Short mmCIF file of C-alpha atoms in Angstrom, two decimals:
data_model
loop_
_atom_site.label_atom_id
_atom_site.label_comp_id
_atom_site.label_asym_id
_atom_site.label_seq_id
_atom_site.Cartn_x
_atom_site.Cartn_y
_atom_site.Cartn_z
CA THR A 1 28.59 29.90 -4.10
CA PHE A 2 30.67 27.18 -3.83
CA PHE A 3 30.93 27.07 -7.84
CA PHE A 4 31.46 30.84 -8.51
CA VAL A 5 34.32 30.19 -5.60
CA THR A 6 36.77 27.90 -7.32
CA HIS A 7 36.25 29.55 -10.44
CA LEU A 8 37.43 33.13 -8.86
CA MET A 9 40.03 30.70 -7.62
CA VAL A 10 41.27 29.91 -10.77
CA ARG A 11 44.12 31.35 -12.61
CA PRO A 12 45.09 30.82 -16.75
CA LEU A 13 48.48 30.58 -16.61
CA THR A 14 49.39 31.21 -20.55
CA PRO A 15 47.87 34.28 -22.25
CA ASP A 16 45.72 32.21 -24.76
CA ALA A 17 44.21 30.57 -21.84
CA PRO A 18 41.76 32.55 -20.52
CA GLN A 19 39.38 31.91 -23.73
CA HIS A 20 39.31 28.33 -23.14
CA HIS A 21 38.54 29.27 -19.81
CA GLY A 22 35.84 31.39 -20.76
CA SER A 23 34.48 28.55 -22.79
CA MET A 24 34.92 26.02 -19.61
CA PHE A 25 33.23 28.24 -17.58
CA HIS A 26 29.89 29.09 -19.29
CA GLN A 27 29.63 24.89 -20.01
CA ARG A 28 29.73 24.77 -15.67
CA LEU A 29 27.74 27.47 -15.40
CA ILE A 30 24.50 26.04 -17.52
CA ALA A 31 25.08 22.25 -15.67
CA ASN A 32 25.16 24.80 -12.30
CA ILE A 33 21.47 26.26 -13.96
CA VAL A 34 20.07 22.67 -15.27
CA ALA A 35 21.16 21.36 -12.14
CA LEU A 36 19.55 23.82 -9.94
CA CYS A 37 16.40 24.02 -12.09
CA SER A 38 15.40 20.02 -11.60
CA CYS A 39 15.97 20.74 -7.94
CA ALA A 40 13.51 23.68 -7.64
CA ILE A 41 11.33 21.34 -10.07
CA GLY A 42 11.39 18.18 -7.71
CA ILE A 43 10.65 20.88 -4.23
CA LEU A 44 7.85 22.78 -5.84
CA VAL A 45 5.86 19.68 -7.24
CA THR A 46 6.38 17.21 -3.40
CA TRP A 47 5.77 20.76 -1.83
CA ARG A 48 2.26 20.25 -1.63
CA SER A 49 0.54 16.70 -0.48
CA SER A 50 -2.56 17.83 -2.39
CA TRP A 51 -1.04 18.36 -5.77
CA LEU A 52 0.12 14.87 -5.44
CA GLU A 53 -3.16 12.95 -5.43
CA GLY A 54 -4.16 11.41 -8.31
CA VAL A 55 -0.95 10.37 -9.19
CA SER A 56 0.33 6.83 -8.80
CA ALA A 57 2.79 5.45 -6.41
CA ARG A 58 4.77 3.87 -10.17
CA ARG A 59 4.31 7.23 -11.14
CA LEU A 60 5.87 9.30 -8.24
CA GLU A 61 9.37 6.91 -8.38
CA LEU A 62 10.04 6.82 -11.96
CA TYR A 63 9.87 11.02 -11.45
CA ALA A 64 12.25 10.63 -8.53
CA THR A 65 14.60 8.23 -10.96
CA PHE A 66 14.36 10.99 -13.19
CA GLU A 67 15.66 13.78 -10.81
CA LEU A 68 18.53 11.17 -9.29
CA ALA A 69 19.74 10.42 -13.44
CA VAL A 70 20.29 13.99 -13.53
CA PRO A 71 22.45 15.43 -11.33
CA ILE A 72 24.15 12.37 -12.38
CA LEU A 73 24.86 13.48 -15.69
CA VAL A 74 25.48 16.79 -14.58
CA VAL A 75 28.93 16.02 -12.22
CA LEU A 76 30.24 15.06 -15.65
CA HIS A 77 29.91 19.10 -17.01
CA LEU A 78 30.79 20.19 -13.95
CA ASP A 79 34.55 18.89 -13.35
CA PHE A 80 37.30 21.02 -15.01
CA TYR A 81 38.49 18.67 -16.07
CA TYR A 82 36.10 16.27 -18.09
CA ALA A 83 34.12 20.14 -19.05
CA GLY A 84 37.26 20.65 -21.47
CA LYS A 85 37.11 17.43 -22.28
CA TRP A 86 33.52 17.99 -23.88
CA GLN A 87 34.47 20.88 -25.41
CA GLY A 88 37.95 18.38 -27.44
CA LEU A 89 40.69 20.39 -25.97
CA PRO A 90 43.71 18.44 -25.27
CA SER A 91 45.32 17.81 -20.89
CA ASP A 92 47.89 20.28 -22.16
CA GLU A 93 45.49 23.15 -23.13
CA ILE A 94 43.08 22.41 -20.10
CA GLY A 95 45.83 22.29 -17.60
CA SER A 96 46.85 25.19 -18.70
CA ALA A 97 43.60 27.15 -18.79
CA VAL A 98 42.57 26.61 -15.32
CA GLY A 99 45.80 26.52 -14.05
CA ASP A 100 47.82 24.89 -11.50
CA MET A 101 45.14 22.25 -10.34
CA TYR A 102 45.01 18.18 -10.20
CA PHE A 103 43.22 16.58 -12.12
CA SER A 104 41.36 13.33 -11.03
CA ASP A 105 38.41 11.05 -11.24
CA SER A 106 38.26 10.96 -7.52
CA ARG A 107 35.85 14.00 -7.25
CA VAL A 108 33.23 12.60 -9.77
CA LEU A 109 33.56 9.24 -8.71
CA LEU A 110 32.79 10.14 -4.48
CA SER A 111 29.98 12.30 -6.10
CA TRP A 112 28.53 9.36 -8.05
CA ALA A 113 28.78 7.12 -4.64
CA LEU A 114 26.79 10.38 -2.27
CA ILE A 115 23.59 9.75 -5.37
CA THR A 116 23.38 6.23 -5.46
CA VAL A 117 23.49 6.09 -1.86
CA ILE A 118 20.99 8.58 -1.25
CA ALA A 119 19.21 6.57 -3.90
CA HIS A 120 19.01 3.40 -1.83
CA MET A 121 18.87 4.44 1.73
CA HIS A 122 16.60 7.21 1.78
CA LEU A 123 14.33 7.24 -0.90
CA PRO A 124 11.46 4.84 -0.86
CA ILE A 125 11.54 4.22 -4.67
CA ARG A 126 11.55 -0.33 -5.44
CA TRP A 127 15.01 -1.46 -6.58
CA CYS A 128 13.57 -2.36 -9.61
CA LEU A 129 13.44 0.97 -10.66
CA LEU A 130 16.91 2.26 -9.21
CA ILE A 131 18.62 -0.25 -12.17
CA TRP A 132 18.15 2.55 -13.98
CA VAL A 133 20.43 5.11 -11.53
CA GLU A 134 22.89 1.96 -11.80
CA ILE A 135 23.08 1.69 -15.10
CA ALA A 136 22.84 5.65 -15.42
CA VAL A 137 26.27 5.72 -12.51
CA LEU A 138 28.58 3.23 -14.72
CA LEU A 139 27.79 4.09 -18.52
CA SER A 140 28.34 7.78 -17.07
CA TYR A 141 31.99 6.74 -15.57
CA LEU A 142 32.60 4.81 -19.46
CA VAL A 143 32.29 7.91 -20.75
CA CYS A 144 34.95 9.67 -18.71
CA ILE A 145 36.59 6.87 -19.60
CA ALA A 146 36.37 7.24 -23.82
CA LEU A 147 36.86 10.92 -23.59
CA GLY A 148 39.47 9.90 -22.08
CA SER A 149 40.64 9.47 -17.98
CA PRO A 150 43.46 11.89 -16.55
CA GLU A 151 44.40 8.86 -14.22
CA GLY A 152 45.85 5.77 -15.62
CA PHE A 153 45.14 2.65 -16.59
CA THR A 154 45.50 1.03 -13.18
CA ASN A 155 43.88 3.32 -11.35
CA VAL A 156 40.51 3.31 -14.15
CA ALA A 157 40.32 -0.29 -13.67
CA ILE A 158 40.54 0.08 -9.89
CA ASN A 159 38.19 2.79 -9.99
CA TRP A 160 35.71 0.84 -12.61
CA VAL A 161 35.58 -2.51 -10.21
CA THR A 162 35.28 -0.47 -7.10
CA LEU A 163 32.69 1.71 -8.66
CA LEU A 164 30.73 -2.09 -9.59
CA ALA A 165 31.29 -3.03 -6.17
CA LEU A 166 30.18 -0.04 -4.69
CA ILE A 167 26.45 -0.41 -7.04
CA LEU A 168 26.36 -4.25 -6.71
CA SER A 169 26.10 -3.76 -2.89
CA ALA A 170 23.67 -1.29 -2.54
CA ALA A 171 21.22 -2.86 -4.78
CA ALA A 172 21.96 -6.09 -3.29
CA GLY A 173 21.21 -4.08 -0.03
CA LYS A 174 17.64 -2.76 -0.98
CA ARG A 175 17.19 -5.95 -2.65
CA HIS A 176 17.05 -7.96 0.43
CA VAL A 177 15.67 -4.35 3.05
CA GLU A 178 12.50 -5.14 0.24
CA TYR A 179 11.78 -9.14 1.83
CA LEU A 180 12.55 -8.03 5.25
CA GLU A 181 9.76 -5.61 4.84
CA ARG A 182 7.59 -8.08 2.54
CA LEU A 183 8.62 -10.85 5.21
CA SER A 184 7.69 -8.62 8.04
CA MET A 185 3.70 -7.33 6.30
CA LEU A 186 3.25 -11.21 6.61
CA ALA A 187 3.54 -12.50 9.23
CA LEU A 188 1.37 -9.00 10.32
CA ILE A 189 -1.08 -10.03 8.08
CA SER A 190 -0.76 -13.85 9.32
CA GLU A 191 -0.75 -12.67 13.56
CA LYS A 192 -3.73 -11.48 11.99
CA THR A 193 -5.66 -13.89 11.18
CA MET A 194 -4.61 -16.94 13.84
CA ARG A 195 -5.58 -13.96 16.03
CA PHE A 196 -9.97 -12.92 14.70
CA GLN A 197 -10.19 -17.00 14.56
CA SER A 198 -8.54 -17.89 17.60
CA GLU A 199 -11.49 -15.29 18.92
CA PHE A 200 -13.75 -16.56 16.37
CA GLN A 201 -13.48 -20.76 17.82
CA LEU A 202 -13.66 -18.56 21.49
CA GLU A 203 -17.14 -17.16 20.76
CA ARG A 204 -18.25 -19.93 19.39
CA MET A 205 -16.60 -22.55 22.20
CA SER A 206 -19.58 -19.73 24.48
CA SER A 207 -22.19 -19.73 22.69
CA GLN A 208 -22.51 -23.44 22.67
CA SER A 209 -21.98 -23.91 26.30
CA THR A 210 -25.13 -22.37 27.34
CA THR A 211 -27.79 -24.32 27.16
CA VAL A 212 -31.61 -24.14 26.22
CA GLU A 213 -33.19 -24.84 29.33
CA LYS A 214 -31.61 -21.67 31.01
CA MET A 215 -32.53 -19.49 27.39
CA SER A 216 -36.04 -21.34 27.77
CA ASP A 217 -36.63 -20.34 31.35
CA ILE A 218 -35.75 -16.00 31.14
CA VAL A 219 -38.20 -14.81 28.87
CA PHE A 220 -40.02 -11.20 28.70
CA GLU A 221 -43.17 -9.87 27.60
CA ILE A 222 -43.67 -8.06 24.24
CA ASP A 223 -46.60 -6.06 23.32
CA ARG A 224 -48.11 -7.37 19.55
CA TYR A 225 -51.04 -5.68 17.31
CA GLN A 226 -53.66 -7.87 16.09
CA SER A 227 -53.42 -6.68 12.36
CA GLY A 228 -57.16 -7.39 12.25
CA GLY A 229 -57.94 -4.26 14.89
CA GLY A 230 -57.77 -6.79 17.98
CA GLY A 231 -56.01 -4.82 19.91
CA CYS A 232 -53.05 -5.85 22.20
CA ILE A 233 -52.05 -8.82 23.21
CA LYS A 234 -49.32 -10.58 24.88
CA SER A 235 -46.55 -12.30 24.02
CA PHE A 236 -42.98 -14.01 25.57
CA ALA A 237 -40.09 -14.12 24.39
CA LEU A 238 -35.93 -14.75 24.13
CA PRO A 239 -34.32 -11.64 25.95
CA ARG A 240 -32.13 -11.39 22.70
CA HIS A 241 -35.07 -11.29 20.84
CA GLY A 242 -36.55 -7.78 22.34
CA ASN A 243 -34.53 -5.73 19.90
CA LEU A 244 -35.64 -7.72 16.66
CA ALA A 245 -39.37 -7.53 17.48
CA LYS A 246 -39.39 -3.93 18.69
CA MET A 247 -37.26 -3.60 14.55
CA GLY A 248 -40.22 -5.98 13.14
CA GLN A 249 -43.16 -3.67 14.67
CA SER A 250 -41.53 -0.62 13.24
CA GLU A 251 -40.39 -1.07 10.23
CA HIS A 252 -43.25 -3.84 9.42
CA TRP A 253 -41.76 -6.50 9.00
CA LEU A 254 -42.94 -8.51 11.29
CA ILE A 255 -45.56 -11.12 10.66
CA GLU A 256 -47.95 -13.42 10.92
CA ALA A 257 -48.27 -16.67 12.15
CA ASP A 258 -50.72 -17.69 9.91
CA GLN A 259 -49.34 -15.93 6.86
CA LEU A 260 -46.25 -19.30 6.81
CA GLN A 261 -46.32 -22.46 7.10
CA CYS A 262 -43.71 -24.51 7.73
CA PHE A 263 -43.21 -28.49 6.88
CA PRO A 264 -39.84 -29.60 9.19
CA GLU A 265 -39.79 -32.83 7.30
CA GLN A 266 -38.35 -31.47 4.51
CA LEU A 267 -35.19 -29.62 5.68
CA LEU A 268 -33.28 -27.65 2.87
CA GLY A 269 -30.04 -27.31 4.85
CA ARG A 270 -28.02 -27.33 7.98
CA GLY A 271 -25.32 -25.05 9.57
CA SER A 272 -23.29 -23.88 12.10
CA PHE A 273 -26.30 -20.74 12.80
CA GLY A 274 -29.11 -23.53 12.19
CA VAL A 275 -31.83 -25.81 10.32
CA VAL A 276 -33.35 -24.62 7.68
CA VAL A 277 -36.50 -26.43 6.93
CA ALA A 278 -38.92 -25.69 3.80
CA GLY A 279 -42.62 -23.44 3.70
CA GLU A 280 -44.82 -20.97 1.98
CA PHE A 281 -45.26 -18.41 3.18
CA LEU A 282 -48.50 -16.41 1.50
CA GLY A 283 -48.77 -19.26 -0.87
CA ALA A 284 -45.17 -18.56 -2.27
CA ALA A 285 -43.01 -21.75 -1.53
CA CYS A 286 -39.99 -20.06 0.42
CA GLY A 287 -37.46 -21.88 3.27
CA ASP A 288 -37.68 -20.96 7.02
CA GLN A 289 -34.40 -20.87 9.18
CA ILE A 290 -34.40 -22.10 12.44
CA GLU A 291 -32.02 -21.36 15.17
CA LEU A 292 -29.74 -25.23 15.77
CA ARG A 293 -29.62 -25.32 19.65
CA ILE A 294 -33.83 -24.96 19.71
CA ALA A 295 -34.49 -27.23 16.94
CA HIS A 296 -32.91 -29.99 18.34
CA ALA A 297 -34.68 -28.51 21.91
CA VAL A 298 -38.14 -28.06 20.80
CA ALA A 299 -38.33 -29.42 17.78
CA GLN A 300 -41.81 -30.41 16.41
CA ARG A 301 -42.94 -28.15 19.40
CA PHE A 302 -41.56 -24.72 18.46
CA ILE A 303 -42.71 -25.44 14.45
CA GLU A 304 -45.96 -25.73 15.20
CA ARG A 305 -46.54 -23.20 18.57
CA ALA A 306 -44.82 -20.75 16.86
CA SER A 307 -46.66 -17.69 17.38
CA HIS A 308 -44.95 -15.32 15.55
CA PHE A 309 -42.26 -15.59 12.45
CA GLN A 310 -39.77 -13.16 11.51
CA ALA A 311 -39.64 -12.75 7.83
CA THR A 312 -35.74 -11.54 6.13
CA PRO A 313 -35.81 -7.86 4.87
CA PRO A 314 -36.70 -7.38 0.74
CA SER A 315 -32.63 -6.53 0.44
CA LYS A 316 -31.78 -9.68 2.18
CA HIS A 317 -32.59 -12.87 1.09
CA ARG A 318 -36.51 -12.09 1.40
CA HIS A 319 -37.06 -15.68 0.73
CA VAL A 320 -36.05 -16.40 3.62
CA PRO A 321 -38.11 -15.59 6.53
CA ARG A 322 -36.50 -16.86 10.75
CA SER A 323 -38.83 -17.59 12.99
CA LEU A 324 -38.60 -14.59 16.10
CA HIS A 325 -40.90 -16.35 19.11
CA HIS A 326 -40.99 -19.79 20.46
CA SER A 327 -43.40 -20.34 22.75
#
């Protein structure tokens, strides 16, 4: 609508001017159609988020950069003065074709400044890709200077320096914003890491404060069936082993005591979760993991009188069974 209103407001001054006026009208009309098509394609592409599934963020940034570069080039063809310059018309014929109109680079420069601000402040595009938009703006004004700016040399120099300062300021601001965003993300990750570490240390200290004597007094009774059909016998275990015992009976990984032989004098390893000693399971060499606090408290008595052992399932360290009960 703005395009047609400005076209109707223009009145040629000389009889020969309507021909040039019509040619500039067609050139500006084509430029408007190109700009509208670019906007329509951008709206259709981003209309539904499901259409963008599988598209990488870099490709979306490149597409947005291309959408910004198109109006930068179209602006030169929308201006009356530069539309005539593109056709090789001198300034006098352009003035007679468009009537009594003031020619200046202000409209072109303000349009480029608007596109630059939108690209750097409102669109999630990285600064390294916005360099192409900045280069497009600077090269476009160099084209204006080459075609012949309606302003004098002094005004052109001032416009060039001002445009360059605007672009450099926007680029520096965009880079600084990205730097602050990365710092905030690193601070958030560091805070979560420290919180997890402190919670782990607190849980470890609270678990170590519980003595073996208190735990050994709290036992409960579970049913154990002999593999030879001898019926059900009673066995005692720690409370936290109750769920493991039920799981072992249902999943059939609770083994008999005579199937495993331990050698406590052969220490294989020690860690925060217990000690591992050498052993044999059905004649095959293996390792037996015993909880550290139980090993310190009952040592040889626990190993010799253990009634059952927990064997690790085949999918998770099948050669390291864990002791389930103690007497």
